Amino acid sequence: MSTTAVANVPQVADFVLSPELIQFRDFVRGYAQQHLGGAAAYDAEVKFPRDAVQAAAQLGLLRTTVAKEHGGSAMGNLASCVMLEEINAVCVSTGVTISVHNSLVNSLLGKWCNDAQKRRWFPKLVTGEWLGAYCLSEAFSGSDAAALRCEAKRQGDHYVMNGAKLWITTGSEAQLFVVFARTGPDRIKGISAFVVEKSWPGVGVGKKERKLGLRGSPTTEIVLENVVVPADCLVAQEGQGFTIALDTLDGGRLGIASQSLGIARAAIDLIKAHLAAQLDAKGRPTATQPDQWQLADLAADLDAYRFLVWRAAILRDQGVRCSTEAAMAKSCASRLANRAARAAVSILGPVGASGQNAAERLLRDARITEIYEGATDIQRLVIARGLLAPS
Ligand code: CAA
């Protein structure tokens, strides 16, 4: 190809959102300003942001990853990431509820369920009448997800499910659970995915965790005792559960990466406002150089990692596996969220540390982004495996 030919084609990299996505981002920003003012109270009172989530449902924010034929808006992963950054910049408890519902439940159902299953569950999920939860982790299988022990034994036209799932986001509020259970002895191929409804006999909400942050988002145990699960609630085929779980987590990790961007942005905004308010008699900023350097580094990383998130989301929207890219996005963005929140507390000093503004809450909220949906070291493992895999 000649140099002229290269000069005359549109460039590959497009570092701005389309006008439609900018409009959507501003729409979500408006929702956040209008409905998420209670973020500090949800945290202080350990209260689920029910009204905020219902307002989001009414505005169509719980259906962005669902196809139009099933009542969704089919906006996809990039739009969902843009939305989640806006929501999480104001309220992480609302943010994680919507992220799990859209990226771990609706996406999974849309990709892996048959038509009858979609017609059964989507009408309730897209309207927010039901919230969804994703039940993979157990007491002895967190990072090593394939070590799960919950079992589903086939008996004629149904399965009998027994086990307990731990650290389930939205556990006490969800009416629909995607549950991963063992249907055979093979470590990987012995895992299957099921949809379980909360109203079924034997499904119970166990202990609620007392948490450092994200206190408005209920994290609970889900107990499954002799639950009769009709065979038509099996998702895809027996033995496909682990693939479904990890494929879905590639999308979920983008939700948490976007949450991390939101937290980082909120922390950077606090630092900016604090430093900009410190002026000398001539109106010049008096911020120390080290504080300015911190602000500069954080702001540059925020922009860079947002592009990592968008890249992975665009790949996923194109149907390309993005495990490595999603892990890069999550590991970088979640570490940034922690760094930015720590810097905000340090730079704002006693005001930041004492809860007089959002800095202290952001610091507590940021911590989990490096833990759930795959801890940072798991993301690094996924990245390294991706880099070392034979091409
Ligand atoms: N997409 C599709 N298939 C995938 C996949 C992906 N992203 N990743 C792996 N697989 C497939 C592999 O190809 C492999 O299939 P074959 O055997 O046919 O080749 C199979 O799955 C097994 O893969 P691995 O050998 O990589 O499995 P592993 O046991 O070594 O585990 C792991 C890999 C990366 C450590 C995985 O266990 C993991 O991601 N752990 C973290 C778990 C996690 O993120 N939990 C989050 C809980 S949910 C949560 O936090 C939500 C919330 O509440 C907010």
XYZ file of C-alpha atoms and ligand atoms in Angstrom:
445
model
C 0.000 0.000 0.000
C 1.314 3.477 -0.829
C 1.713 6.311 1.667
C -0.939 8.313 -0.240
C -3.437 5.510 0.212
C -2.827 5.530 3.955
C -3.205 9.303 4.108
C -6.571 9.174 2.340
C -8.384 6.641 4.508
C -10.067 7.385 7.814
C -7.713 6.620 10.699
C -8.405 3.537 12.786
C -8.210 5.153 16.158
C -11.210 7.256 17.127
C -10.690 8.761 20.556
C -14.040 10.476 20.901
C -17.501 9.072 21.473
C -20.085 9.360 18.714
C -22.605 12.226 19.062
C -25.248 9.631 20.048
C -23.083 8.260 22.859
C -22.221 11.763 24.076
C -25.951 12.485 24.214
C -26.529 9.220 26.117
C -23.670 10.016 28.520
C -25.222 13.426 29.243
C -28.614 11.796 29.727
C -27.147 9.384 32.300
C -25.254 12.268 33.947
C -28.629 13.989 34.344
C -30.082 10.835 35.913
C -27.139 10.670 38.329
C -27.549 14.302 39.366
C -31.289 13.963 39.821
C -31.566 10.541 41.466
C -28.275 9.660 43.177
C -28.067 12.470 45.701
C -28.621 9.924 48.467
C -25.280 8.160 47.925
C -23.829 9.279 51.263
C -27.014 8.264 53.089
C -27.123 4.815 51.442
C -23.592 4.315 52.759
C -24.215 5.701 56.250
C -27.516 3.881 56.729
C -26.446 0.695 54.890
C -29.558 1.147 52.780
C -30.263 -0.341 49.352
C -30.852 2.455 46.789
C -34.204 1.033 45.726
C -35.695 4.279 44.419
C -32.562 5.108 42.444
C -32.506 1.655 40.832
C -36.205 1.859 39.998
C -35.701 5.311 38.460
C -32.901 3.816 36.367
C -35.246 1.038 35.261
C -37.885 3.562 34.225
C -35.307 5.408 32.133
C -34.329 2.173 30.367
C -30.930 1.756 32.040
C -31.562 -1.869 33.052
C -31.932 -3.084 29.480
C -28.902 -1.773 27.616
C -27.480 -5.255 26.966
C -30.754 -6.888 25.870
C -31.827 -7.325 22.242
C -34.707 -5.171 20.996
C -36.897 -8.199 20.269
C -36.836 -8.972 23.995
C -37.595 -5.450 25.165
C -34.024 -4.220 25.364
C -32.308 -1.240 23.784
C -29.415 -3.322 22.418
C -26.949 -0.524 23.143
C -24.156 -2.934 23.958
C -21.020 -2.892 26.048
C -19.473 0.449 25.085
C -22.670 2.346 25.900
C -23.013 0.358 29.130
C -19.468 1.285 30.145
C -20.086 4.964 29.429
C -23.261 4.753 31.513
C -21.578 2.947 34.414
C -18.757 5.474 34.680
C -21.351 8.241 35.095
C -23.417 6.379 37.681
C -20.434 5.183 39.705
C -18.901 8.646 39.814
C -21.841 9.476 42.086
C -23.111 6.253 43.691
C -21.260 2.937 43.617
C -24.050 0.966 45.287
C -26.457 1.868 42.510
C -23.611 1.355 40.031
C -22.765 -2.210 41.007
C -26.449 -3.203 41.148
C -26.941 -2.030 37.565
C -23.590 -3.455 36.425
C -24.355 -6.957 37.730
C -27.934 -6.881 36.430
C -26.863 -5.801 32.935
C -23.452 -7.356 32.413
C -23.610 -10.575 34.433
C -27.291 -11.502 34.186
C -28.971 -9.908 31.149
C -25.913 -10.398 28.934
C -25.610 -14.035 29.947
C -29.288 -14.755 29.331
C -29.176 -12.951 25.989
C -26.159 -14.895 24.773
C -26.781 -18.373 26.183
C -30.511 -18.873 26.812
C -32.975 -20.215 24.264
C -35.896 -18.170 23.005
C -38.461 -19.627 25.396
C -36.214 -18.848 28.354
C -35.663 -15.290 27.151
C -39.419 -14.779 26.716
C -39.951 -16.076 30.225
C -37.463 -13.887 32.112
C -36.630 -10.773 30.092
C -40.029 -9.036 30.484
C -39.408 -8.849 34.237
C -35.683 -8.059 34.013
C -35.789 -5.242 31.453
C -38.432 -3.352 33.436
C -36.649 -3.755 36.750
C -39.607 -5.662 38.206
C -36.978 -8.291 38.962
C -33.295 -7.729 39.669
C -30.732 -10.369 38.824
C -27.779 -11.803 40.744
C -24.845 -13.949 39.623
C -23.994 -16.859 41.918
C -20.554 -18.311 41.240
C -18.429 -17.902 44.388
C -18.550 -20.223 47.367
C -16.742 -20.463 50.689
C -13.986 -22.585 49.150
C -14.068 -21.308 45.566
C -13.393 -17.615 45.118
C -10.416 -17.040 42.827
C -10.384 -20.726 41.885
C -13.914 -20.617 40.528
C -13.829 -24.175 39.125
C -13.479 -25.598 42.645
C -17.172 -24.939 43.318
C -19.118 -27.635 45.185
C -22.781 -26.668 44.867
C -24.390 -29.603 43.084
C -27.384 -30.187 40.829
C -28.399 -33.826 40.467
C -30.611 -34.762 37.560
C -33.786 -36.633 38.529
C -36.117 -37.136 35.581
C -37.431 -33.800 34.348
C -35.683 -31.710 36.984
C -32.488 -31.221 38.970
C -32.183 -31.166 42.741
C -29.821 -28.411 43.802
C -27.907 -28.229 47.076
C -25.188 -25.826 48.166
C -24.432 -22.323 49.357
C -23.172 -19.355 47.357
C -21.226 -16.558 49.020
C -20.604 -12.823 48.460
C -23.575 -12.486 46.141
C -24.103 -8.897 45.037
C -27.787 -7.819 45.292
C -28.388 -11.188 47.013
C -31.271 -10.065 49.229
C -32.927 -7.907 46.554
C -32.715 -10.120 43.476
C -35.585 -12.298 42.344
C -33.568 -14.218 39.754
C -30.276 -15.985 40.323
C -27.898 -17.393 37.743
C -26.400 -20.312 39.664
C -23.348 -22.339 38.668
C -23.505 -25.887 39.992
C -21.748 -29.187 39.606
C -23.551 -31.729 37.399
C -20.549 -34.026 36.954
C -17.136 -34.867 38.418
C -14.925 -33.182 35.789
C -13.407 -29.985 37.226
C -14.417 -27.853 34.241
C -16.887 -29.881 32.158
C -18.751 -30.919 35.301
C -20.101 -27.389 35.818
C -23.467 -26.215 34.463
C -25.401 -22.943 34.636
C -29.018 -22.631 35.796
C -31.580 -19.915 36.311
C -33.139 -20.201 39.763
C -36.053 -18.081 40.933
C -36.075 -16.727 44.460
C -39.672 -17.803 45.119
C -38.893 -21.507 44.718
C -38.970 -23.696 47.842
C -35.504 -24.218 49.287
C -34.025 -20.937 48.011
C -32.982 -18.734 50.922
C -30.990 -15.606 51.635
C -28.325 -16.347 54.260
C -26.055 -14.030 56.171
C -25.537 -10.486 54.987
C -21.925 -9.284 54.919
C -20.824 -6.267 56.912
C -18.597 -4.395 54.498
C -15.887 -1.748 54.301
C -17.524 0.010 51.356
C -20.387 -0.310 48.879
C -22.571 -0.469 51.916
C -25.795 0.284 50.059
C -25.312 -2.827 47.946
C -26.386 -5.943 49.865
C -23.856 -8.780 49.647
C -25.305 -12.020 50.973
C -25.092 -15.745 51.082
C -27.626 -17.634 48.958
C -28.596 -20.991 50.397
C -29.973 -23.733 48.148
C -31.558 -26.666 49.976
C -33.116 -29.450 47.913
C -34.264 -26.897 45.353
C -36.204 -28.513 42.514
C -34.931 -26.824 39.367
C -36.945 -27.713 36.241
C -34.719 -29.055 33.463
C -35.820 -26.201 31.195
C -33.994 -23.813 33.531
C -30.633 -25.266 32.522
C -28.753 -22.615 30.521
C -27.330 -23.959 27.237
C -25.965 -27.500 27.657
C -24.837 -29.479 30.665
C -21.085 -28.980 31.109
C -20.971 -25.514 29.509
C -21.306 -23.677 32.801
C -17.662 -22.722 33.325
C -17.263 -21.349 29.816
C -20.485 -19.372 30.317
C -19.270 -18.085 33.690
C -15.903 -16.863 32.419
C -17.169 -15.523 29.105
C -19.760 -13.515 31.032
C -17.123 -12.256 33.453
C -15.201 -10.735 30.536
C -18.166 -8.363 30.180
C -18.707 -8.016 33.921
C -15.110 -6.959 34.423
C -15.736 -4.076 32.041
C -18.576 -2.991 34.315
C -16.248 -2.994 37.322
C -13.525 -1.268 35.306
C -16.074 1.447 34.490
C -17.043 1.636 38.143
C -13.355 2.149 38.928
C -13.127 4.964 36.366
C -16.117 6.616 38.029
C -14.529 6.390 41.483
C -11.191 7.685 40.174
C -12.889 10.577 38.400
C -14.820 11.546 41.520
C -11.602 11.494 43.578
C -9.717 13.543 40.980
C -12.570 16.082 40.913
C -12.278 16.476 44.695
C -8.518 17.031 44.424
C -8.983 19.541 41.594
C -11.602 21.522 43.513
C -9.431 21.523 46.637
C -6.252 22.653 44.872
C -8.045 25.188 42.683
C -9.504 26.842 45.779
C -6.053 27.502 47.277
C -4.968 30.798 45.730
C -2.440 33.433 46.733
C -3.253 37.144 46.967
C -2.795 37.487 43.202
C -5.196 34.609 42.485
C -2.448 32.124 41.543
C -2.714 28.475 42.669
C -0.622 27.762 45.728
C -0.791 23.954 45.519
C 2.560 22.350 46.191
C 4.341 20.805 43.238
C 4.018 17.233 44.588
C 0.253 17.689 44.861
C 0.134 19.015 41.294
C 2.232 16.058 40.090
C -0.140 13.618 41.739
C -3.115 15.327 40.129
C -1.387 15.300 36.735
C -0.501 11.586 36.924
C -3.962 10.568 38.071
C -5.667 12.580 35.326
C -3.385 11.153 32.626
C -3.966 7.589 33.846
C -7.721 8.142 33.946
C -7.765 9.127 30.285
C -5.437 6.266 29.304
C -7.363 3.577 31.187
C -10.694 4.809 29.854
C -9.351 3.929 26.413
C -8.425 0.447 27.667
C -12.018 0.013 28.836
C -13.474 1.297 25.574
C -11.152 -0.923 23.503
C -12.268 -4.082 25.295
C -15.938 -3.014 25.146
C -15.710 -2.369 21.404
C -14.126 -5.806 20.872
C -16.898 -7.450 22.895
C -19.529 -5.545 20.930
C -17.897 -6.934 17.785
C -18.213 -10.462 19.152
C -14.449 -10.843 19.602
C -13.177 -12.533 22.781
C -11.608 -9.835 24.930
C -10.446 -11.708 28.060
C -6.949 -10.186 27.978
C -8.139 -6.690 27.128
C -10.907 -6.763 29.769
C -8.431 -7.967 32.393
C -6.020 -5.162 31.438
C -8.840 -2.632 31.702
C -10.016 -3.901 35.099
C -6.601 -4.323 36.698
C -5.423 -0.860 35.594
C -8.654 1.007 36.332
C -9.240 -0.601 39.741
C -5.712 0.148 40.895
C -6.172 3.725 39.708
C -9.435 4.035 41.668
C -7.580 3.050 44.834
C -4.641 5.340 44.115
C -6.881 8.312 43.320
C -9.072 7.818 46.405
C -5.971 7.501 48.609
C -4.523 10.676 47.105
C -7.802 12.537 47.648
C -7.806 11.637 51.348
C -4.129 12.596 51.699
C -4.346 15.879 49.808
C -7.583 16.985 51.430
C -6.118 16.127 54.835
C -8.427 16.042 57.857
C -11.364 17.217 55.730
C -10.847 14.251 53.431
C -10.290 11.705 56.171
C -13.161 12.720 58.404
C -16.053 12.125 56.050
C -16.898 15.816 55.563
C -16.950 15.104 51.845
C -16.915 12.005 49.646
C -13.140 11.293 49.848
C -13.282 8.889 52.799
C -16.231 7.019 51.274
C -14.470 6.768 47.914
C -11.439 5.270 49.643
C -13.608 2.597 51.267
C -15.623 1.995 48.079
C -12.541 1.675 45.870
C -11.105 -1.289 47.751
C -13.556 -3.894 46.454
C -12.874 -3.054 42.796
C -9.564 -4.873 43.160
C -11.278 -7.885 44.727
C -14.603 -8.782 43.097
C -15.140 -10.138 39.580
C -11.586 -11.437 39.758
C -8.907 -10.046 42.081
C -6.057 -8.027 40.590
C -3.691 -10.997 40.662
C -6.272 -13.077 38.775
C -6.477 -10.327 36.134
C -2.685 -10.411 35.858
C -2.853 -14.184 35.449
C -5.460 -13.859 32.684
C -3.332 -11.212 30.938
C -0.152 -13.294 31.166
C -1.945 -16.413 29.906
C -3.343 -14.395 27.012
C 0.091 -13.038 26.127
C 1.753 -16.442 26.359
C -0.937 -18.436 24.534
C 0.207 -19.878 21.212
C -1.138 -17.622 18.454
N -14.333 -17.169 27.797
C -14.655 -18.423 27.366
N -14.047 -19.537 27.823
C -13.096 -19.385 28.759
C -12.716 -18.134 29.251
C -13.379 -16.992 28.731
N -13.076 -15.754 29.161
N -11.732 -18.295 30.159
C -11.492 -19.617 30.235
N -12.330 -20.258 29.398
C -12.376 -21.702 29.154
C -10.987 -22.173 28.736
O -10.845 -22.053 27.343
C -10.989 -23.610 29.197
O -11.695 -24.416 28.253
P -11.017 -25.756 27.674
O -10.792 -26.632 28.887
O -12.036 -26.270 26.725
O -9.758 -25.284 27.051
C -11.824 -23.586 30.461
O -12.628 -22.386 30.404
C -10.993 -23.568 31.715
O -10.180 -22.416 31.715
P -8.888 -22.296 32.582
O -8.014 -23.487 32.319
O -8.304 -20.942 32.353
O -9.475 -22.440 34.074
P -8.792 -22.211 35.478
O -9.399 -23.133 36.446
O -7.295 -22.213 35.326
O -9.335 -20.760 35.960
C -9.240 -18.411 36.353
C -9.032 -19.619 35.411
C -8.880 -17.254 35.451
C -8.371 -18.409 37.574
C -10.736 -18.371 36.796
O -11.011 -19.340 37.792
C -11.147 -17.006 37.282
O -11.415 -16.126 36.496
N -11.244 -16.805 38.625
C -11.810 -15.629 39.198
C -13.258 -15.838 39.492
C -14.026 -14.566 39.511
O -13.760 -13.644 38.778
N -15.055 -14.545 40.341
C -15.922 -13.433 40.389
C -17.139 -13.803 41.142
S -18.550 -12.932 40.568
C -18.508 -11.445 41.302
O -17.608 -11.049 41.969
C -19.684 -10.639 40.906
C -20.168 -9.692 41.850
O -20.813 -10.053 42.785
C -19.938 -8.253 41.632
